[in-house]
Short mmCIF file of C-alpha atoms in Angstrom, two decimals:
data_model
loop_
_atom_site.label_atom_id
_atom_site.label_comp_id
_atom_site.label_asym_id
_atom_site.label_seq_id
_atom_site.Cartn_x
_atom_site.Cartn_y
_atom_site.Cartn_z
CA MET A 1 50.92 62.36 6.93
CA LYS A 2 49.93 61.29 3.42
CA LEU A 3 51.97 58.05 3.75
CA LYS A 4 50.24 57.13 6.96
CA SER A 5 46.86 57.87 5.48
CA SER A 6 47.66 55.68 2.46
CA SER A 7 48.77 52.79 4.73
CA PHE A 8 45.64 53.11 6.78
CA SER A 9 43.56 53.21 3.64
CA GLY A 10 45.22 50.07 2.32
CA SER A 11 44.56 48.27 5.53
CA CYS A 12 40.91 49.24 5.32
CA VAL A 13 40.67 47.91 1.75
CA SER A 14 42.28 44.60 2.80
CA PHE A 15 39.93 44.31 5.77
CA LEU A 16 36.90 45.02 3.61
CA LEU A 17 38.01 42.44 0.98
CA LEU A 18 38.48 39.87 3.74
CA GLN A 19 35.03 40.67 5.10
CA VAL A 20 33.43 40.28 1.66
CA MET A 21 35.16 36.94 1.00
CA THR A 22 34.19 35.59 4.41
CA SER A 23 30.62 36.76 4.01
CA THR A 24 30.35 35.25 0.54
CA SER A 25 31.56 31.82 1.69
CA GLU A 26 29.09 31.79 4.57
CA ASN A 27 26.13 32.59 2.28
CA TRP A 28 26.05 29.26 0.47
CA THR A 29 23.04 27.28 1.67
CA VAL A 30 21.35 24.02 0.82
CA THR A 31 17.72 24.40 -0.26
CA ILE A 32 15.04 21.92 -1.23
CA PRO A 33 12.13 22.36 -3.68
CA ALA A 34 9.62 20.71 -1.36
CA ARG A 35 9.85 20.05 2.39
CA HIS A 36 6.95 17.64 2.44
CA LEU A 37 6.75 14.71 0.03
CA VAL A 38 4.18 11.90 -0.30
CA ALA A 39 4.84 8.49 -1.82
CA THR A 40 2.85 5.26 -1.96
CA VAL A 41 3.99 1.83 -0.93
CA GLY A 42 5.64 0.04 -3.83
CA GLY A 43 6.21 3.33 -5.70
CA ARG A 44 9.18 5.71 -5.71
CA ALA A 45 10.13 9.06 -4.19
CA GLU A 46 12.46 11.80 -5.43
CA LEU A 47 14.49 13.65 -2.77
CA SER A 48 15.93 16.78 -4.38
CA CYS A 49 18.23 19.43 -3.00
CA GLU A 50 20.45 22.19 -4.42
CA LEU A 51 23.00 24.84 -3.59
CA SER A 52 21.91 28.47 -3.44
CA PRO A 53 23.29 30.48 -5.13
CA PRO A 54 24.02 27.85 -7.82
CA ARG A 55 27.52 26.35 -7.84
CA SER A 56 29.03 23.12 -9.16
CA ALA A 57 28.98 20.27 -6.69
CA GLU A 58 30.91 17.77 -8.87
CA LEU A 59 33.86 17.61 -6.49
CA MET A 60 31.90 17.93 -3.25
CA GLU A 61 30.53 15.36 -0.85
CA VAL A 62 26.75 15.00 -1.11
CA ARG A 63 24.95 12.69 1.23
CA TRP A 64 21.39 11.76 2.21
CA PHE A 65 20.68 10.33 5.61
CA ARG A 66 17.75 9.78 7.90
CA GLY A 67 16.71 12.79 9.95
CA ASP A 68 17.99 11.29 13.20
CA ASN A 69 21.34 10.66 11.52
CA SER A 70 20.98 6.98 12.27
CA LYS A 71 21.14 5.65 8.71
CA LEU A 72 23.13 6.68 5.65
CA VAL A 73 20.88 6.46 2.57
CA HIS A 74 23.31 7.44 -0.21
CA LEU A 75 26.75 8.99 -0.51
CA TYR A 76 28.45 10.80 -3.43
CA ARG A 77 32.04 12.03 -3.00
CA ASP A 78 34.58 13.61 -5.38
CA GLY A 79 32.75 12.65 -8.54
CA HIS A 80 31.86 9.09 -7.57
CA GLU A 81 29.08 7.30 -5.79
CA VAL A 82 30.38 5.48 -2.73
CA ASN A 83 28.83 2.03 -2.57
CA GLY A 84 28.87 -0.17 0.49
CA ASP A 85 28.42 2.58 3.11
CA ALA A 86 24.65 2.89 2.92
CA ALA A 87 22.44 1.15 5.43
CA PRO A 88 21.36 -2.35 4.29
CA ALA A 89 17.69 -1.18 3.94
CA TYR A 90 18.72 1.12 1.04
CA VAL A 91 21.12 -1.10 -0.86
CA ASN A 92 20.07 -1.38 -4.58
CA ARG A 93 17.10 0.93 -3.98
CA THR A 94 18.65 4.32 -4.75
CA GLU A 95 19.52 6.17 -7.95
CA PHE A 96 21.64 9.33 -7.94
CA VAL A 97 20.47 11.81 -10.56
CA LYS A 98 23.24 14.38 -11.33
CA GLU A 99 22.46 15.85 -14.74
CA ALA A 100 22.35 19.32 -13.17
CA ILE A 101 25.16 18.83 -10.63
CA ARG A 102 27.23 21.65 -12.21
CA GLN A 103 24.42 23.98 -11.22
CA GLY A 104 24.42 22.45 -7.71
CA LYS A 105 21.18 20.51 -8.22
CA VAL A 106 20.92 16.76 -7.41
CA THR A 107 18.14 14.26 -6.81
CA LEU A 108 18.04 10.90 -5.09
CA ARG A 109 15.40 8.43 -6.37
CA LEU A 110 14.26 5.97 -3.78
CA ARG A 111 12.55 2.89 -5.28
CA ASN A 112 10.25 0.17 -3.93
CA ILE A 113 8.89 2.39 -1.16
CA SER A 114 7.82 0.74 2.10
CA VAL A 115 6.24 2.04 5.27
CA SER A 116 9.65 1.96 6.95
CA ASP A 117 10.76 4.79 4.67
CA ASP A 118 8.32 7.17 6.37
CA GLY A 119 10.00 10.00 8.25
CA SER A 120 12.49 12.78 7.90
CA TYR A 121 15.58 12.91 5.67
CA GLN A 122 18.54 15.29 5.42
CA CYS A 123 20.62 16.27 2.41
CA SER A 124 24.08 17.74 3.00
CA PHE A 125 26.75 19.37 0.78
CA LYS A 126 30.36 19.60 1.99
CA GLY A 127 33.48 20.88 0.28
CA ASN A 128 35.09 24.02 -1.22
CA GLY A 129 34.37 26.00 1.93
CA ILE A 130 30.69 24.94 1.96
CA SER A 131 29.05 22.86 4.66
CA ASP A 132 25.31 22.95 5.00
CA VAL A 133 22.32 20.64 5.35
CA ALA A 134 18.56 20.81 4.65
CA SER A 135 15.72 18.62 5.96
CA MET A 136 12.68 17.21 4.27
CA ASN A 137 9.86 14.89 5.35
CA LEU A 138 8.66 11.86 3.41
CA SER A 139 5.20 10.59 4.21
CA ILE A 140 4.22 7.11 3.07
CA ALA A 141 0.69 6.08 2.16
CA ALA A 142 -0.63 2.52 1.78
CA LEU A 143 -4.12 2.57 0.34
CA GLY A 144 -5.20 -0.85 1.63
CA LEU A 145 -7.07 -3.79 0.36
CA GLU A 146 -10.70 -3.91 -0.75
CA LYS A 147 -13.02 -3.90 2.26
CA GLN A 148 -14.99 -6.96 3.24
CA ILE A 149 -18.54 -6.75 4.70
CA HIS A 150 -20.11 -9.56 6.71
CA VAL A 151 -23.73 -9.55 7.71
CA GLN A 152 -24.90 -11.86 10.48
CA ALA A 153 -28.41 -13.19 10.86
CA PRO A 154 -30.64 -10.87 12.98
CA GLY A 155 -30.49 -11.60 16.68
CA THR A 156 -32.13 -10.25 19.76
CA GLU A 157 -30.08 -7.07 19.53
CA GLY A 158 -30.69 -6.55 15.81
CA LEU A 159 -28.79 -7.04 12.58
CA MET A 160 -25.01 -7.18 13.02
CA VAL A 161 -22.73 -5.87 10.23
CA ASP A 162 -18.93 -6.15 10.27
CA CYS A 163 -16.72 -4.06 7.93
CA ASN A 164 -13.06 -5.08 7.61
CA SER A 165 -10.08 -3.84 5.66
CA GLY A 166 -6.31 -4.18 5.98
CA GLY A 167 -3.08 -2.91 4.49
CA TRP A 168 -3.47 0.79 5.34
CA PHE A 169 -0.95 3.42 6.40
CA PRO A 170 -1.26 5.71 8.21
CA LYS A 171 -4.29 4.72 10.24
CA PRO A 172 -7.33 5.44 8.03
CA GLN A 173 -10.69 6.96 8.87
CA MET A 174 -13.56 4.49 8.75
CA GLU A 175 -17.33 5.14 8.76
CA CYS A 176 -20.61 3.83 7.44
CA ARG A 177 -23.12 6.06 5.65
CA ASP A 178 -26.72 5.57 4.62
CA SER A 179 -28.25 6.40 1.23
CA ARG A 180 -28.61 10.04 2.25
CA GLY A 181 -24.91 10.29 3.07
CA GLU A 182 -25.52 10.47 6.80
CA ILE A 183 -23.17 8.59 9.17
CA VAL A 184 -24.59 5.46 10.72
CA PRO A 185 -23.41 5.12 14.40
CA HIS A 186 -21.10 2.15 14.99
CA SER A 187 -21.16 -0.16 17.97
CA SER A 188 -17.43 -0.79 18.04
CA LYS A 189 -14.29 0.05 16.11
CA SER A 190 -10.84 -1.49 16.45
CA TYR A 191 -7.51 -1.65 14.67
CA SER A 192 -4.22 -3.51 14.77
CA GLN A 193 -0.82 -3.25 13.09
CA ASP A 194 1.15 -6.05 11.51
CA GLY A 195 4.91 -6.53 11.29
CA ALA A 196 5.08 -4.15 8.30
CA ARG A 197 3.31 -1.45 10.35
CA LEU A 198 0.23 -1.69 8.15
CA PHE A 199 -3.10 -1.04 9.80
CA HIS A 200 -6.01 -3.51 9.84
CA MET A 201 -9.40 -2.00 10.66
CA LYS A 202 -12.69 -3.48 11.87
CA MET A 203 -15.95 -1.73 12.49
CA THR A 204 -19.16 -3.32 13.82
CA LEU A 205 -22.65 -1.93 13.58
CA VAL A 206 -25.76 -3.29 15.32
CA LEU A 207 -28.85 -2.14 13.35
CA ARG A 208 -31.93 -2.11 15.49
CA ASN A 209 -33.89 0.12 13.18
CA GLN A 210 -35.22 -1.60 10.08
CA SER A 211 -35.51 1.70 8.23
CA TRP A 212 -31.78 2.25 7.60
CA GLY A 213 -32.11 1.19 3.94
CA ASN A 214 -29.01 0.92 1.81
CA MET A 215 -25.65 1.54 3.54
CA ALA A 216 -22.03 1.60 2.55
CA CYS A 217 -18.79 1.32 4.48
CA TYR A 218 -16.12 3.88 3.59
CA ILE A 219 -12.40 3.95 4.44
CA CYS A 220 -10.36 7.06 3.73
CA SER A 221 -6.63 7.80 3.83
CA PRO A 222 -5.98 10.91 5.89
CA LEU A 223 -2.81 11.52 3.88
CA THR A 224 -4.09 11.36 0.31
CA GLY A 225 -7.81 11.74 0.79
CA GLU A 226 -8.44 8.66 -1.34
CA GLU A 227 -11.51 6.74 -0.30
CA LYS A 228 -12.61 3.12 -0.77
#
């Protein structure tokens, strides 16, 4: 009876150890410091991710790719960066920062940001029994060119004022305010996008009331809140 009990007890211990080992390997996850990042056109972005709990990723595969898995942005495998596999749009634009890779922390710097970089990205770790991925979103802001204001000679309908500005992303908010900060109603407002996906805005006002006084045209980025 004692021998059977000892055998059963040993089996329980083995089963529990197996359970603990399995559970431990399944608990490694990829985390990111910030899920939402903002970068400006021409600048740079830092896409960071890490293993939790901390563990060395020196001999793992770490990759960044677009959220729809359509483009590989950067690949690190077994202690080396793998060049030549990234999508052409990212060649010579990335820098792999691995000072803290032994703690499972890595960062990908993306330089010379353009509107086409806007969207979701994924970071994945694979190796040593770990396979997980985390997503982040990169929003791109282009703050546009200085606005241009054209005033046409008064006609039968009144004084016509055109306010134009281009080079914005995403589509900005545009309005005209008087000296008291109140919005002046516009007659028409239109926008277009060029090949680089940048927005060009035009707003027209017809002033029939001579008492409007001083006015200013304002354009604001909905992403950064910056106003021109």
